[in-house]
XYZ file of C-alpha atoms in Angstrom:
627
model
C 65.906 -17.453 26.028
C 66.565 -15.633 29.227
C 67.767 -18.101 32.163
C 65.519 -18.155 34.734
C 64.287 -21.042 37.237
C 60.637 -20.916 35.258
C 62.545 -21.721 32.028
C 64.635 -24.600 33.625
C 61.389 -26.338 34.627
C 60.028 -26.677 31.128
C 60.403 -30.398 29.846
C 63.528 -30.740 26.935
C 63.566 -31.854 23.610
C 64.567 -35.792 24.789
C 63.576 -38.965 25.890
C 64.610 -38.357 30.270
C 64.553 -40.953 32.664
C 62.443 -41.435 35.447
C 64.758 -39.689 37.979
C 64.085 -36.858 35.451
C 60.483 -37.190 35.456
C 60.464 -37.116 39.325
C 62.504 -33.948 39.964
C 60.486 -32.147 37.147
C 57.406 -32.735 39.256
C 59.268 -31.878 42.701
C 60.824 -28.424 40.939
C 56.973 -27.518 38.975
C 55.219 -28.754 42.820
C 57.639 -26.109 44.519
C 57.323 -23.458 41.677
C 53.503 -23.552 41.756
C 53.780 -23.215 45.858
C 55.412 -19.793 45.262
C 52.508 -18.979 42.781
C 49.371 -19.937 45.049
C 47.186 -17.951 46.416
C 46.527 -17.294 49.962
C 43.517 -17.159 51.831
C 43.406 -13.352 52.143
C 43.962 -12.856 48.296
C 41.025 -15.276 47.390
C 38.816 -13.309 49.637
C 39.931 -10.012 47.981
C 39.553 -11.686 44.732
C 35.838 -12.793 45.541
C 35.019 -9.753 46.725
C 35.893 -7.929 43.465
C 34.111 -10.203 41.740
C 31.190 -9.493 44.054
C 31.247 -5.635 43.033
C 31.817 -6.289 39.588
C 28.381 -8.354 39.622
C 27.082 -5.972 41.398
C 27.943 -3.165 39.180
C 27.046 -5.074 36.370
C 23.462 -5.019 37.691
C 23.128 -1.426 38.362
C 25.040 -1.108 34.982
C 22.126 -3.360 33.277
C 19.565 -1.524 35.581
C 20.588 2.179 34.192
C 20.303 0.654 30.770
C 17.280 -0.404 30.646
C 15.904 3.019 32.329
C 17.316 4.806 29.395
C 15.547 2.698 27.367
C 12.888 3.768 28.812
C 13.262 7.077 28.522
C 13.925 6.827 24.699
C 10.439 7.829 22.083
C 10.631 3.421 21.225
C 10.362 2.822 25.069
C 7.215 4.819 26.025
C 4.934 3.414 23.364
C 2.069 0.996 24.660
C 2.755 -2.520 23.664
C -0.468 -2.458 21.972
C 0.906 0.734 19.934
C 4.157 -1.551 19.870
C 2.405 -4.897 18.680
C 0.945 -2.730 15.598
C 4.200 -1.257 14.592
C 5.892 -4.433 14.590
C 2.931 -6.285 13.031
C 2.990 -3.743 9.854
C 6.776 -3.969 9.213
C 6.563 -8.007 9.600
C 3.628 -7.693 6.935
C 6.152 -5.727 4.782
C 9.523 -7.504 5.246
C 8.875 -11.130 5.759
C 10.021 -12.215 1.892
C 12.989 -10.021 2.006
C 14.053 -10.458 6.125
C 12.694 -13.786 7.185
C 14.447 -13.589 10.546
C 12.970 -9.972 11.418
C 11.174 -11.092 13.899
C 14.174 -12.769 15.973
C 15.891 -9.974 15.107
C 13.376 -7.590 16.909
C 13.454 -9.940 20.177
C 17.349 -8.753 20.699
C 16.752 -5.075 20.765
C 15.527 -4.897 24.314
C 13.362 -6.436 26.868
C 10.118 -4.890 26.181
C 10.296 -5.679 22.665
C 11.509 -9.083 23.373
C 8.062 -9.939 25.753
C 5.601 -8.120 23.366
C 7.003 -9.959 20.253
C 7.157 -13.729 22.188
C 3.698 -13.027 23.445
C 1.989 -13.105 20.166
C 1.680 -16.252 18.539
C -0.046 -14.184 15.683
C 3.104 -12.611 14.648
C 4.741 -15.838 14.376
C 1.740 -17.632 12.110
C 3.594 -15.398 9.585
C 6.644 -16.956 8.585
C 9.226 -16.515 5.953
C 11.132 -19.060 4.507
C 15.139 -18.990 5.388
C 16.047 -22.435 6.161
C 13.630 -25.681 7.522
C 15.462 -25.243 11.164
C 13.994 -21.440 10.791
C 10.692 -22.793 9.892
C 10.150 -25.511 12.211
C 11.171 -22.981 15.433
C 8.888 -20.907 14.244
C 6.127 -23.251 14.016
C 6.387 -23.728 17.397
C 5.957 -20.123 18.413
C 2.915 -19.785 15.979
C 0.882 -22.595 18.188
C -2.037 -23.744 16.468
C -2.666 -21.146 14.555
C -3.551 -20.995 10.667
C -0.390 -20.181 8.719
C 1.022 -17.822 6.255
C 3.887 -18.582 4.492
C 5.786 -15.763 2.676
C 8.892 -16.176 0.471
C 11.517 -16.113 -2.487
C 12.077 -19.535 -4.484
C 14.808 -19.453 -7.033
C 16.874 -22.454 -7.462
C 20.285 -21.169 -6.559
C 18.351 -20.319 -3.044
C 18.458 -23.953 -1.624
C 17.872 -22.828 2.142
C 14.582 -20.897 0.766
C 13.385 -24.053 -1.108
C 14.458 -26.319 1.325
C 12.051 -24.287 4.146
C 9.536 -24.169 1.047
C 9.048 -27.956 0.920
C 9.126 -28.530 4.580
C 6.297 -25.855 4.386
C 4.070 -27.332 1.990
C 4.518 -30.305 4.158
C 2.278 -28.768 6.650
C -0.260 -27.800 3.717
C -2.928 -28.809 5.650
C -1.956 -25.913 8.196
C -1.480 -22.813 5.485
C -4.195 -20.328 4.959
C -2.136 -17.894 2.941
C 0.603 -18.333 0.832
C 2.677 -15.725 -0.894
C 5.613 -17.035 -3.512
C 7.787 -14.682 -5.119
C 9.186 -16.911 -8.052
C 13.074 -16.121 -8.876
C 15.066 -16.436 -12.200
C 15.990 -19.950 -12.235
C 12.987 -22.398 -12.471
C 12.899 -25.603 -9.443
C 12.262 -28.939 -10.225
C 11.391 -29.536 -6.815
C 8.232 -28.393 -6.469
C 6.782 -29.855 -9.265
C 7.627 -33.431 -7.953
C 4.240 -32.320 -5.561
C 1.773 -34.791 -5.087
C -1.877 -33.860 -6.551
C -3.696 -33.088 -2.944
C -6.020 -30.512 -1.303
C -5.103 -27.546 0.187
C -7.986 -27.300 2.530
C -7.506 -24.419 4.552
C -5.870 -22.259 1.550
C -7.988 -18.973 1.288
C -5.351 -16.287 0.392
C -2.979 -17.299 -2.754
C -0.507 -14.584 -4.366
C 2.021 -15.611 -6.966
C 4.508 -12.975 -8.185
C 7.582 -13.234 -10.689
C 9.673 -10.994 -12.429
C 8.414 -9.475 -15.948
C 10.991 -10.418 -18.215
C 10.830 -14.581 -17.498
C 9.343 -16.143 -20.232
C 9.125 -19.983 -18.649
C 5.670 -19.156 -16.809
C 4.274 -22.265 -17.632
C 7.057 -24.274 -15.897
C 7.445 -22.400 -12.961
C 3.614 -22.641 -12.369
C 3.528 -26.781 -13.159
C 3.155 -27.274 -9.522
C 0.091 -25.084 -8.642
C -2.253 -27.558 -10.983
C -1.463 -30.477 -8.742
C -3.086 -28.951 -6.109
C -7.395 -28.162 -5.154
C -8.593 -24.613 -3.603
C -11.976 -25.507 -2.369
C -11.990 -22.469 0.106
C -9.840 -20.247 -2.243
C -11.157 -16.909 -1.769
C -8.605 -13.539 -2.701
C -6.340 -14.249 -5.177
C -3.299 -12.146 -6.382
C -1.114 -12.221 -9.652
C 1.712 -9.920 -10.827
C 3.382 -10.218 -14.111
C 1.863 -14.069 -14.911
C -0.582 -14.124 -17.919
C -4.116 -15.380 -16.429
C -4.190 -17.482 -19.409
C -1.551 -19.426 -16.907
C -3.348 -18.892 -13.952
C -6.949 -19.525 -15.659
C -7.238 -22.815 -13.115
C -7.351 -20.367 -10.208
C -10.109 -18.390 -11.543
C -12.385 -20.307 -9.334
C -16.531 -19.293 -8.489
C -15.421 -18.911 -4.785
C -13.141 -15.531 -5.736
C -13.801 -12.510 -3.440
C -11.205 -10.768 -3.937
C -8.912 -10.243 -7.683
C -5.740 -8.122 -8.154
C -3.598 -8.575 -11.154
C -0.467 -6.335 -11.714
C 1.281 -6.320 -14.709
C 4.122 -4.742 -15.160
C 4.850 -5.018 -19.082
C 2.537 -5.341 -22.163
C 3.370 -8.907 -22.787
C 1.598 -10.163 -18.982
C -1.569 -7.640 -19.974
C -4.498 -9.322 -21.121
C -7.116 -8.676 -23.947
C -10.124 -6.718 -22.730
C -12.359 -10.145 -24.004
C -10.683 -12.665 -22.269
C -10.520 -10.610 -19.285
C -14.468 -9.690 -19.781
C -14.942 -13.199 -20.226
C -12.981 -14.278 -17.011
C -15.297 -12.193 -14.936
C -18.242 -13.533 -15.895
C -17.596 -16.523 -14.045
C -16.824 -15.040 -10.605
C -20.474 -13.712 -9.241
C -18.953 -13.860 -5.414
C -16.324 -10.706 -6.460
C -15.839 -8.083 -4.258
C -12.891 -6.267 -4.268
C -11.370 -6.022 -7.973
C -7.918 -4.587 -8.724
C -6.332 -4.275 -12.132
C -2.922 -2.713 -12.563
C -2.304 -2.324 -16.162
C -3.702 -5.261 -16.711
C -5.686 -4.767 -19.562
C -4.047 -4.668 -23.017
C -4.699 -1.487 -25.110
C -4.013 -3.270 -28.440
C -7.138 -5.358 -29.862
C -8.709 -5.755 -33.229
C -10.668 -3.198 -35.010
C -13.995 -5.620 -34.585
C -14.058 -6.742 -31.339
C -12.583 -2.582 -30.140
C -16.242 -1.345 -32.241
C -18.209 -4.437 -30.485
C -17.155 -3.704 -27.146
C -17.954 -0.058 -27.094
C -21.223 -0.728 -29.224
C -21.885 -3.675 -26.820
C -22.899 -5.397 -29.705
C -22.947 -9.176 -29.359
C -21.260 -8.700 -26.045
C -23.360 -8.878 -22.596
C -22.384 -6.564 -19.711
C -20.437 -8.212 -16.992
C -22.831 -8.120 -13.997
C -20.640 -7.949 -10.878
C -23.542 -7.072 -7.767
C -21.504 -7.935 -4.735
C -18.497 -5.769 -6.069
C -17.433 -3.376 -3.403
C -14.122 -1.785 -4.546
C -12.499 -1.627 -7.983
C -9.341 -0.486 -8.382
C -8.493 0.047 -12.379
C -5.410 1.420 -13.545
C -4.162 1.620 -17.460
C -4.150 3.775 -20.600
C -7.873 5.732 -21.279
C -8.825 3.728 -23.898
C -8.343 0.670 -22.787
C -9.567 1.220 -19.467
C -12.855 2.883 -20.878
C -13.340 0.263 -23.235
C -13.331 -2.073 -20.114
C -15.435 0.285 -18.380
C -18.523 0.462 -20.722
C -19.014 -3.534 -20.403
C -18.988 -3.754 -16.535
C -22.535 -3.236 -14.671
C -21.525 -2.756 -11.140
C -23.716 -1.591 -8.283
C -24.610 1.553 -6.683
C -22.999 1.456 -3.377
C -19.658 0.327 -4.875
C -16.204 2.261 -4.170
C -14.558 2.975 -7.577
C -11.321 4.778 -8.354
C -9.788 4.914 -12.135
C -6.783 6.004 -12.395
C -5.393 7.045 -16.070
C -2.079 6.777 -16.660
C -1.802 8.059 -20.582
C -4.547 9.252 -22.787
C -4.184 8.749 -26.803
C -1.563 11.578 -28.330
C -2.126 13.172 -31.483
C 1.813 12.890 -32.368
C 1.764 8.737 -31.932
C 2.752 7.098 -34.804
C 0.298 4.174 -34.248
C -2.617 4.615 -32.229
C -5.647 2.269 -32.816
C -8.058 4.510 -30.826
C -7.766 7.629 -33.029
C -11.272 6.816 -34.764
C -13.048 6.956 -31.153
C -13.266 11.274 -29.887
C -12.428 11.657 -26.192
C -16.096 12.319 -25.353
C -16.631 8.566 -26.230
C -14.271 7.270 -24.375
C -15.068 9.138 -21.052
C -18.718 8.281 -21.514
C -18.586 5.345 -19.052
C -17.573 7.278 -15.982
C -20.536 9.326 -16.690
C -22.663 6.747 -16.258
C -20.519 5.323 -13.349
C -21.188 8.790 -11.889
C -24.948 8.996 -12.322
C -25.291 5.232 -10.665
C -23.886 6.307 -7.467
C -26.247 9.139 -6.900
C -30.237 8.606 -6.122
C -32.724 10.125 -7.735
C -33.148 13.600 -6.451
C -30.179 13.536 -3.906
C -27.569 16.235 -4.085
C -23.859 15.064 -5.272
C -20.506 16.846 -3.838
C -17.136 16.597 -6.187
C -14.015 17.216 -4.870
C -11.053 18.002 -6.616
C -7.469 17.506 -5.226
C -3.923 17.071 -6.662
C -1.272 14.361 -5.787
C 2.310 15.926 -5.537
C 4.739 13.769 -7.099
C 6.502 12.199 -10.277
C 4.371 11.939 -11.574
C 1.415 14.121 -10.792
C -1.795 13.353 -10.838
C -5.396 15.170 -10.492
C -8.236 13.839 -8.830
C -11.892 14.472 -9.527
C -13.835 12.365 -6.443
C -17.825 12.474 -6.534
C -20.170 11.174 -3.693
C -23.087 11.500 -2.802
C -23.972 14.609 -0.374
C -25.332 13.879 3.179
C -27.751 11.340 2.521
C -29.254 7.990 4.984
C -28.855 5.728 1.459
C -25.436 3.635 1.825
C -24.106 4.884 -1.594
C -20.769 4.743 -3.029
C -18.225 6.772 -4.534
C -15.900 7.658 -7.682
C -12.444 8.942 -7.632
C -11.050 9.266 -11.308
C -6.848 10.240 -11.581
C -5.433 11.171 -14.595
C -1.509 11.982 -14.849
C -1.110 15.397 -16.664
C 2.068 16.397 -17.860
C 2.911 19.813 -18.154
C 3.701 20.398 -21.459
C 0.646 18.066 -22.991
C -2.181 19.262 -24.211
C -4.121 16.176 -24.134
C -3.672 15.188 -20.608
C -4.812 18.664 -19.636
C -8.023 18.472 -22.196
C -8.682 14.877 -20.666
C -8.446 16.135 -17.653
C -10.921 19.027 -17.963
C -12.896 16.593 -20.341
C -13.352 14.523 -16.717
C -14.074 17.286 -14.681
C -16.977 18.371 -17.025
C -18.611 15.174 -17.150
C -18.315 14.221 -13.150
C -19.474 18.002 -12.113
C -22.581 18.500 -13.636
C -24.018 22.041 -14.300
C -26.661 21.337 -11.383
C -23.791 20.888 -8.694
C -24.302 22.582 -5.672
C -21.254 21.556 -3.669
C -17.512 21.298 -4.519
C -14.534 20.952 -2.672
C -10.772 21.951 -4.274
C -7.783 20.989 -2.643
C -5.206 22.163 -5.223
C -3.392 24.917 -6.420
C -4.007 26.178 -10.585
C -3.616 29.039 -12.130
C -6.629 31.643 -12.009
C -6.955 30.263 -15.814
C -7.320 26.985 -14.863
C -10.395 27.525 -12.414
C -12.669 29.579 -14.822
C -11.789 27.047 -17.926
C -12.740 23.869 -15.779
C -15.569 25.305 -13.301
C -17.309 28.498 -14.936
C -20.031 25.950 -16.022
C -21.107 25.313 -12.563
C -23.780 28.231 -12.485
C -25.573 26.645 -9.812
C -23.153 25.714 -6.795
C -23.881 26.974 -3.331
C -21.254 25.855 -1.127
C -17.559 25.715 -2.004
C -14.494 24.096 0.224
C -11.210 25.626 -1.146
C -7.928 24.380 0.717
C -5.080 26.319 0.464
C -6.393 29.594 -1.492
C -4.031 31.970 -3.012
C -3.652 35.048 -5.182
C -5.190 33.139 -8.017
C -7.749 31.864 -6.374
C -9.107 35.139 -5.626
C -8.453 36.273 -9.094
C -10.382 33.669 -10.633
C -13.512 34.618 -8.079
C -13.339 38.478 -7.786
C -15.683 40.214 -10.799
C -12.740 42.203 -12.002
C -10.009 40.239 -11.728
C -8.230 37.697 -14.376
C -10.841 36.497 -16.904
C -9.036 35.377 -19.626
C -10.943 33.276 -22.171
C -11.154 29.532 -22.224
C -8.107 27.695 -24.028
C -9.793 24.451 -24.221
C -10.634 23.945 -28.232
C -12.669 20.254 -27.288
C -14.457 21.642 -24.795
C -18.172 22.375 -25.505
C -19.110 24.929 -22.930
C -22.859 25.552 -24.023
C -23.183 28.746 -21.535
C -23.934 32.001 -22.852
C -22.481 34.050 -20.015
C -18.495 32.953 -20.907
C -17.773 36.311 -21.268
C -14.601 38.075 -19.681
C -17.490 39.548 -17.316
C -18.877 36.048 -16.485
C -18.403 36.067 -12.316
C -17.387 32.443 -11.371
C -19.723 30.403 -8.937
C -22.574 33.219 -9.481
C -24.963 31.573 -7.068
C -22.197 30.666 -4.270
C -23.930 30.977 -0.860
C -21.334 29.586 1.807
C -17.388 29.677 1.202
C -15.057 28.154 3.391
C -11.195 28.431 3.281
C -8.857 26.055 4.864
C -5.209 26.039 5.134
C -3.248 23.061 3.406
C 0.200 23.365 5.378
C 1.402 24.823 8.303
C 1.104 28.230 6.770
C -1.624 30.698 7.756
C -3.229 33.414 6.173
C -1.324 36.105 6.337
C -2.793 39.680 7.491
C -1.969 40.598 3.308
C -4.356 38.157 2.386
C -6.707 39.459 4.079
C -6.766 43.018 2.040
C -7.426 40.858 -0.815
C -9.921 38.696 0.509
C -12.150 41.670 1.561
C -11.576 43.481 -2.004
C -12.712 39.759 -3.638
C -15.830 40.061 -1.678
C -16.699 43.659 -2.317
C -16.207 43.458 -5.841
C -19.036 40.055 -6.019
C -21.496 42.489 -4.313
C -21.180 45.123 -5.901
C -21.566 42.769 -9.533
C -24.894 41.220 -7.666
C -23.187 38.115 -6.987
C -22.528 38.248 -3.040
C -21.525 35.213 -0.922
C -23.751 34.508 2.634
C -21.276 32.768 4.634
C -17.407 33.304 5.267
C -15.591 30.520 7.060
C -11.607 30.970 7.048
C -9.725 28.286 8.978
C -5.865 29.212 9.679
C -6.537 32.757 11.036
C -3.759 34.230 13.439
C -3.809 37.621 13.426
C -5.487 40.115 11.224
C -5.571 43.910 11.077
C -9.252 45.419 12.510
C -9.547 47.313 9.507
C -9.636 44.490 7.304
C -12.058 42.014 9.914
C -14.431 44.799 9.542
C -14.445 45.261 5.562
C -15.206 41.427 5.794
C -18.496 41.532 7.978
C -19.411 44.359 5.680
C -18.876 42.299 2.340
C -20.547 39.352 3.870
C -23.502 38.408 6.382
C -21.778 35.673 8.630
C -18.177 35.758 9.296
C -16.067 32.966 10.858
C -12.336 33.209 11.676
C -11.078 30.300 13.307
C -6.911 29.317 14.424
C -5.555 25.906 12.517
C -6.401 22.923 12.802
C -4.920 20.824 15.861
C -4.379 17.388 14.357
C -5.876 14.071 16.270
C -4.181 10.685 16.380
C -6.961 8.063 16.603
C -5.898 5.267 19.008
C -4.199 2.577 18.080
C -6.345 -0.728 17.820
C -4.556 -4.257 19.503
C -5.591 -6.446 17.291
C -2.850 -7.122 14.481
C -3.042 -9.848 11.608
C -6.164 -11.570 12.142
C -9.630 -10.115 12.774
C -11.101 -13.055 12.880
C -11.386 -16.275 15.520
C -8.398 -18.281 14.355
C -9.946 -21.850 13.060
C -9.220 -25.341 14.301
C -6.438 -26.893 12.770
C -4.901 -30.757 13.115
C -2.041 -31.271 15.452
C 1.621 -30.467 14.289
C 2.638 -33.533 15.549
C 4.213 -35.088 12.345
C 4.951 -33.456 8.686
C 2.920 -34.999 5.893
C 4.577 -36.825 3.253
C 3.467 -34.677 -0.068
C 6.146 -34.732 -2.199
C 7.279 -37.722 -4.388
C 10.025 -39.444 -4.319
C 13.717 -37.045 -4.240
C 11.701 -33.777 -3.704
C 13.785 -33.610 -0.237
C 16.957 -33.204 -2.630
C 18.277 -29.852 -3.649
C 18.284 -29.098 -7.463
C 21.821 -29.263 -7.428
C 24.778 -31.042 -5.212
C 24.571 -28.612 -2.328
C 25.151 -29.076 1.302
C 22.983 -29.512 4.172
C 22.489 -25.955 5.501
C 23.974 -25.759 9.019
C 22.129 -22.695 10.454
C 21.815 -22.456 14.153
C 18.678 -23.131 15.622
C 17.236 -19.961 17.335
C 15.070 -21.743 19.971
């Protein structure tokens, strides 16, 4: 070590005297008078530390003017509020500290996130110290408590029991059950959950101990249960939850052995008269017996469910099953209904219990659904779209037309592959039965072969105005008198029209077309040409159309406008559409005036004895407390 006076000053290895002792503090007083600071350096010194706070505040200022300059700065906090709110209704199982998260991004986010308690009356469960700070941001507020439970999760359980300790508090609860089953939760007391109106139990499809993981949800009472939602739990299971008070049903089931048989299900429904909003995700099994299949279709023995206060069905599954369903449901007019078909039965399956039962059969119920939605007398418009994807699907929608009666409506979906015959004979087996020959108004938004339109529409003798989004070259081929008409290809079809000739014009009686664009595309000046030569040809067959309407116009050549107002009487040409946002609303979870609860002063005692003990030996979670 270098030999300096510093070095001499630092105490030795041994045991000195005091004469020692004293000249180490004389030599260490003198060194440190060398070292000190004198008045003018201390004033230097404070004054740099003056800028540098000072800089540091223009520094923070400049900052936080950026900000605002930045797309995430300029929204409304209202427009803000609703952001956040939807991604907090999205993450709260998988990011239960999201919302703390959210209040370190910047100030503005930070005062619009701590100034709604509703945000906070949704909490997930991380840990109890998480759950309790929360609490306290929530207020009084009813609570929602969202979360994973899985045994080797001990924080998430542990925040689960300190949650159902404020049962009396919770108006919606959402468990996600994991792999390993908890013995914790089914040391819970029997009790009331009083203020419980929103219950939705989930689990993963291949766990087979259901039964266990469920033991917990008999000990408790819904008396104000009212929307209830199940994914991949057999409702035999869940059968105590079925209660008369139900509004609102989903069940999702995501393999064959959580779907239920069509008379069980049939049988469930009958005792829930206060149902209205129904949603079945492959719910329904498509394997029964031959006897109860042939009474169910035959309705033989077997009363209609009557379901009068049902506003929306949702029904998603295989075609036979879901018609078989179908035929033994009575719901009312003004009801919104959408089927979507996921398979229909294939001639090359090995085993296929439908077989004896033609497609007509089967598609018979959304015929009737069809003719309940319209009155007597009042005019119906179908609209057909497709749904870009993997997989695809097509979409037949009927409504009623224009009309002061507050009817419903009927959206069918069936996936059609492209190399499968049935799916496409299904599908034009649909269209047939929801687009009567009387229709007088149709609306296509999608894109099929010139084929394709004459096979599924050349039936329709008697429609006057037609919406087409998106035309194209065989479009106009399918409507001009001497373009494609290539016979029908559909063998089940039975098209009982004497006119399906190759001369057969399509939409004979069409009145009014209008034309909108579907993208950003326009109509180019080409299409134009063959727009005018579509026309001509219909007039001179004796089949002319009134009414023009093209949205997406730009620029067209003279020549061409004028061959237009010749082919038709009124001509409309209008630029694209400008889109509208609507404005944002403010409010964001609840609608509705948030009801009086008890004071959070203590936690109730609603477990037995060692429920506040973790499954296994772990540790007492030491997660900082946020607040």
């Amino acid at each position: 070590m270098p030999n300096s006076r510093f070095t001499k000053s630092l105490p030795s290895q041994h045991i000195g005297s005091k004469m020692c002792a004293q000249f180490d503090l004389y030599r260490a007083g003198s060194l440190f008078k060398q070292i000190s600071l004198d008045q003018a350096t201390l004033t230097k010194l404070a004054e740099m530390d003056r800028l540098i706070l000072q800089h540091e505040k223009e520094l923070c200022r400049l900052k936080r003017s950026r900000n605002g300059l930045l797309p995430a700065g300029r929204l409304p906090a209202e427009v803000l509020a609703r952001i956040i709110g939807l991604a907090w209704a999205e993450c709260a199982r998988s990011e239960p500290n999201f919302l703390v998260a959210v209040t370190h991004i910047c100030g503005q986010w930070r005062d619009v996130v701590l100034d709604m308690p509703t945000l906070w009356s949704r909490i997930g469960l991380k840990n109890p110290q998480h759950f309790r700070g929360v609490v306290q941001r929530a207020g009084k507020l009813p609570l929602t408590v969202v979360g994973h439970i899985d045994r080797h999760e001990e924080h998430a359980v542990d925040a689960a029991v300190t949650a159902l300790r404020r049962l009396h508090r919770i108006r919606g609860l959402e468990l996600y059950m994991g792999l390993r089953y908890t013995k914790r939760l089914a040391m819970l007391k029997n009790q009331e959950a009083g203020k419980l109106e929103s219950l939705t139990l989930s689990r993963l499809y291949y766990r087979d101990d259901e039964g266990r993981a469920l033991s917990w949800i008999q000990k408790l009472s819904f008396p104000r249960l009212q929307a209830l939602n199940i994914r991949n739990f057999q409702l035999s299971t869940c059968k105590a939850l079925l209660l008369p008070s139900l509004r609102s049903l989903s069940i999702l089931a995501e393999s064959g052995a959580s779907s239920t048989d069509s008379a069980l299900l049939l049988s469930l429904l009958r005792n829930l008269p206060l149902l209205e909003n129904l949603e079945l995700h492959d719910a329904v099994n498509r394997y029964s017996e031959a006897t109860t299949q042939q009474q169910l279709r035959s309705r033989e023995k077997v009363h209609a469910v009557k379901m009068y206060h049902l506003k929306h069905l949702f029904l998603r599954g295989e075609l036979s099953s879901s018609s078989m369903l179908l035929s033994n449901l009575k719901l009312p007019a003004d009801a919104n209904i959408h089927v979507v078909f996921d398979s229909v039965p294939c001639r090359t399956r090995s085993y296929d219990p439908y077989t004896e039962f033609p497609l007509a059969e089967m598609l018979q119920p959304l015929t009737t659904l069809a003719n309940n939605i319209s009155a007597p007398g009042c005019p119906k418009k179908v609209v057909f779209t497709t749904d870009s994807g993997s997989p695809s699907f097509e979409n037949v929608m009927v409504w009623p037309s224009p009309n002061t009666q507050p009817l419903g409506w009927l959206k069918v979906s069936v996936q059609v592959w492209q190399h499968s015959q049935e799916s496409q004979d299904a599908l034009d087996m649909v269209v047939r039965n929801l687009a009567p020959a009387g229709l007088q108004h149709l609306q296509v938004e999608a894109r099929m072969p010139s084929e394709d339109w004459r096979r599924r529409f050349l039936h329709l003798q008697n429609v006057t105005r037609l919406s087409v989004a998106g035309a194209d070259d065989p479009f106009l081929d399918a409507m001009s008198a001497i373009g494609d008409t290539a016979p029908m290809a559909n063998s089940q079809l039975d098209v009982n029209t004497t006119h399906a000739g190759q001369d057969a014009v399509l939409f004979p009686h069409l009145q009014s077309l209008r034309l909108e664009e579907d993208s950003p595309e326009l109509y180019p000046a080409e299409f134009s040409h063959r727009l005018s030569s579509m026309l001509g040809s219909r007039k001179a067959k004796g089949s002319p159309i009134g009414q023009l309407d093209v949205r997406g116009v730009k620029e067209w050549p003279e020549l061409d406008v004028a061959l237009l107002k010749e082919a038709v009487d009124t001509l409309t040409l209008r630029p694209p559409a400008v889109i509208h946002l609507s404005p944002a609303t403010k409010e964001i979870l609840h609608t509705d005036v948030p009801q009086s609860v008890t004071a959070d002063n203590d936690e109730q005692d609603v477990f037995e004895r060692g429920a506040s003990e973790p499954d296994d030996n772990s540790e007492e979670d030491e997660d900082e407390d946020f607040w």
